[in-house]
Amino acid sequence: MKGLLMQQDGAAGDLPLDRRRFLVSAAVVGGGMALGIGRGGAATGAGGKPVTGPWGPDAAQGSEFSPWIEIAPDDIVTIRVPQPEIGNGAMTQAAMTVTEELECDWAKVRVAFASIQRNHIEKGVYNVGFQGFFGGHSTEPDRMAHVLQLGASARERLKAAAAARWSVPVADISVKNSVLTHAGSGRTLRYGEVATEAARIVLPAEPARKPRSEWRLIGKSSPSKLNIPDIAHGRATYGIDVKLPGMVHAALMQSPVQGGKLKSHKPEAVLKMPGVRAVIVLDPAKTRGVPAGTKQAATFGFGDCQVQSAVAVIADHYWQARTALEALPVEWDAGSGAQWTDSAKIYAAASELRGKDGARTVKKAGDVATATGKRVVEGDYGTPYCENAMMEPLNATVLVTADGAEAWVPTQDQQQAYWTVIDETGLSPEKVKVHQTFVGGGFGRRTQADDVRMAVAIAKEFPGKPVKTIWTREETFRQGRYRTPITTQYKAVLDDATGLPQMIMGDVAYVGTRPSFMLPLGFSDQPYFNSGIIPNVRLTSANLPITILNGAWRAPCYNSHAFNLETFIDECAVAAGIDPLDYRLKLLAKWDKAWSDTLRVAAEKAGWGAKLPKGEGLGIAISCWPVANMHNNGSVIATVARVSVSQQGELRVRQVDVAFDCGSVANADAVRAQVEGGTMYGLNACLNEEMTVKDGAMVEGNFDEYPMMHMADAPVLNVHFEALSGHERMAIIGEAPTGPIQPAVGNAIFAATGKRLRRTPFRTQDLSWS
Amino acid sequence: MAPVRFRVNGKPLSVDADPSTPLLWVLRDHLGMTGTKFGCGIAQCGACTVHLNGDAVRSCQVPLESIADASVTTIEALATNGGAHLQQLWAELNVPQCGYCQAGMLMAAADLLKKTPKPTDEDIDGAMTNICRCGTYPRVRAAIHRAAEKAA
Ligand code: FES
Ligand code: FES
């Protein structure tokens, strides 16, 4: 008999299914001492009767002050957060925001994932502000205001309850660190001691929130992420770690050419292999659709989230499923995708469309034909297909029964996942539950829920048992929703007197299955084209729709436009004979001062202007995500890279200095970490990353073919706060740094070697010099 | 094949599975110990790093049949095997982002510090070849240096 024989059971055994195991514990601020782990069993400290709701396992252990806030008798404050924790600290930020007004003890704050099903049943209680369940924006202003208000309200209700207990005026009660104190008598009560009464109190009017100037946590303190102790002890549950009683495992193979169809397979060849339970065929025609009369509310719709033709093997253990799938004879009909024999053919076909009839004008000012000047700068720039390559391979665990479905998913957007399960099963929303897990990296790949879709499609064919589907790394790589390839043909005519462009023409070609990932961000929204500094502008875009699926890749499209545009601007500076920093400062003279400040700070810190030997160079670039043509908007990032290139062409990025303006920061160290992470992500893209195409299928399958920087390759990375404008926005910060690092490195390579790189990745290009 | 007997985190146990099953999947799937992560399956990423008889290894490359009588330590028991201070520094310095690679990072770092209590940057570069897609390398390096200072 195959299976597990345990002499002693320490680590094995199913974890409770309770969502509470996803609770994470707080670290003591400053001390960093880990407190206890999540509240395991129902018995833990739960004195009062839990408030229950239709969401079952999400039921509270303490008293609910709102769907977001619960306080238990032992003072533990649990904050339910609709946004996932994908590494950016979004959940910790929500906890900080509540704590600011609630005045609770940070060491007693826990966060938990909010329930999308409850959100549906209670008509949007968590869906506050822009894309309420999306993993991005933890300081979105409407959501922050809402959560601050909930914290203030809970605090005042606690005070009112204490006042009633003591029969004293509320005004005589003060709060600090989860303790209520009566001024006259010095009597105290803990939050947990009055939580039950307080939760029942309805205030006559909502209390005013603190003025921003009185915040003591937000913008003042930098607690590290609440889930780190669980991560560091191997306790954090990612999607791939979900364990359920009776669970079986699936391995998946989709048509290697996207859009292809299964032609034939021989399940009998593997059905007798050890542990194998079933071989399943997946077909888009089996999608049942959202029930009639139900209006779907998927965050991003289903356009990029359809079943792909595929086969899957279900077995008792994952290794058995995978081994059997590898042995399964399968034939595919590649379909029309096979015409794309290699990448070059795709990019050539796309480039052909640029500026032609069909291309759309996205920006027009003056008349580009009127420009005169002796110096003309022209270049063709581009970035290829790239894979998100998050470290946790795609996976999801799904249980479909006769009258319900439940999914455990490492998604970047629970709402998208929820409606996808509904759409695939045809069940009514009340019968569907989605459980958020921790997310082992997203970078956009886990936004559309196509992974959830495939896992549901498999589990639907094997009802009554939870099925965990794990993509191999190779399947994850070759079934991506890739970075949109973008090529741009730029042309400028420089003014004879100033050297600044009298006109710029830019013709873009996207390669995109669907127009949803043809974003002009980092392109036509840039201040160069919107401040009036360049009198004549004409920008167009065209699209080549093909079978290969593209999608969100950290700061979609911006990450390519920033490379193309800022490399071109560097060429203009060189042609004008003006220092690239000064040139950009001149070009931004009519725009927000913050842009120039970021450039100056990054340049100064990097030692800009120093005379360097040949083979060493500094490069600079700037951009802003998202939407740069509004004043005081988004995160402006200026990056300076310092490189050395040996005569043989060996490139080393030595140091990177980043200055930014996102307005204000809520948690400085969390912002710093995101700037570091976004910069490293862009750095790897420009150095190393390209997915290549052969006969319609993706070639690269793993990190041996798609290299990632290692510790040894990482530059010294300095993040500078001096350019922060102090504007009240706390703009989204994880995406913006991914752009400028790429042209900064390319421009530095030019400074070091005289070689101008107009394509990424640099790894494949000859950088030798003499 | 007969069940293979070995120790995980000090506990003797025995697993009966296909002899080619990688230790990674034995741990995760047969023993339910999911702290050790699957990243690539081909020895590239280090997410699956465990200690085998005291040395860091990539468990996706270790077949079950090769570990008879061996002693395995995983992230779940790092704290009781001399790694508690590292884990605490990981929180203090806010090292992880998504955290998925960090079990492997910690297991590799603990191995490095055991063998080289005062590692130079070059030592760290040589020993820490784990992949982190979130870009935590500067913080991992800082935390290792800090751990070495504290131990001194
Ligand atoms: S999973 Fe073993 S090295 Fe990547
Ligand atoms: S922290 Fe996300 S992969 Fe390393």
CSV table of N, CA, C and O and ligand atoms in Angstrom, one decimal, chain B residues 24 37-49 58-61, ligand 1:
chain,number,residue,atom,x,y,z
B,24,LEU,N,11.3,17.2,-1.5
B,24,LEU,CA,10.5,18.3,-1.5
B,24,LEU,C,9.0,17.9,-1.4
B,24,LEU,O,8.2,18.4,-0.6
B,37,LYS,N,9.3,25.2,0.2
B,37,LYS,CA,8.5,25.7,-1.0
B,37,LYS,C,9.0,25.1,-2.3
B,37,LYS,O,10.2,24.9,-2.5
B,38,PHE,N,8.1,24.9,-3.2
B,38,PHE,CA,8.4,24.5,-4.6
B,38,PHE,C,8.5,25.8,-5.4
B,38,PHE,O,7.5,26.6,-5.5
B,39,GLY,N,9.6,26.0,-6.1
B,39,GLY,CA,9.8,27.1,-7.0
B,39,GLY,C,10.1,26.8,-8.4
B,39,GLY,O,9.5,27.4,-9.3
B,40,CYS,N,11.0,25.8,-8.6
B,40,CYS,CA,11.4,25.5,-10.0
B,40,CYS,C,11.5,24.0,-10.3
B,40,CYS,O,11.2,23.6,-11.4
B,41,GLY,N,11.9,23.2,-9.3
B,41,GLY,CA,12.0,21.8,-9.4
B,41,GLY,C,13.3,21.4,-10.1
B,41,GLY,O,13.5,20.2,-10.3
B,42,ILE,N,14.2,22.3,-10.5
B,42,ILE,CA,15.4,21.9,-11.2
B,42,ILE,C,16.6,22.5,-10.5
B,42,ILE,O,17.6,22.9,-11.3
B,43,ALA,N,16.6,22.7,-9.3
B,43,ALA,CA,17.8,23.2,-8.5
B,43,ALA,C,18.2,24.6,-8.9
B,43,ALA,O,19.4,25.0,-8.6
B,44,GLN,N,17.3,25.4,-9.4
B,44,GLN,CA,17.7,26.8,-9.8
B,44,GLN,C,17.4,27.8,-8.7
B,44,GLN,O,18.1,28.8,-8.6
B,45,CYS,N,16.3,27.7,-8.0
B,45,CYS,CA,15.8,28.8,-7.2
B,45,CYS,C,16.1,28.7,-5.7
B,45,CYS,O,16.2,29.8,-5.0
B,46,GLY,N,16.3,27.5,-5.1
B,46,GLY,CA,16.6,27.4,-3.7
B,46,GLY,C,15.4,27.6,-2.8
B,46,GLY,O,15.6,27.5,-1.6
B,47,ALA,N,14.2,27.7,-3.3
B,47,ALA,CA,13.0,27.9,-2.4
B,47,ALA,C,12.8,26.6,-1.6
B,47,ALA,O,12.2,26.7,-0.5
B,48,CYS,N,13.3,25.5,-2.1
B,48,CYS,CA,13.1,24.2,-1.4
B,48,CYS,C,14.2,23.8,-0.5
B,48,CYS,O,14.3,22.7,-0.1
B,49,THR,N,15.1,24.8,-0.1
B,49,THR,CA,16.3,24.4,0.7
B,49,THR,C,15.9,23.9,2.1
B,49,THR,O,15.2,24.5,2.8
B,58,ARG,N,19.1,21.4,-1.9
B,58,ARG,CA,17.8,21.7,-2.6
B,58,ARG,C,17.0,20.5,-2.7
B,58,ARG,O,17.3,19.5,-3.4
B,59,SER,N,16.0,20.4,-1.9
B,59,SER,CA,15.2,19.2,-1.7
B,59,SER,C,14.5,18.7,-2.9
B,59,SER,O,14.1,17.5,-3.0
B,60,CYS,N,14.3,19.5,-3.9
B,60,CYS,CA,13.7,19.1,-5.2
B,60,CYS,C,14.6,18.1,-5.9
B,60,CYS,O,14.1,17.4,-6.8
B,61,GLN,N,15.9,18.1,-5.5
B,61,GLN,CA,16.9,17.2,-6.2
B,61,GLN,C,17.2,16.0,-5.4
B,61,GLN,O,18.1,15.2,-5.8
C,1,FES,S1,12.4,24.1,-6.2
C,1,FES,FE1,14.3,23.2,-5.7
C,1,FES,S2,15.7,24.7,-6.3
C,1,FES,FE2,13.8,25.5,-7.0
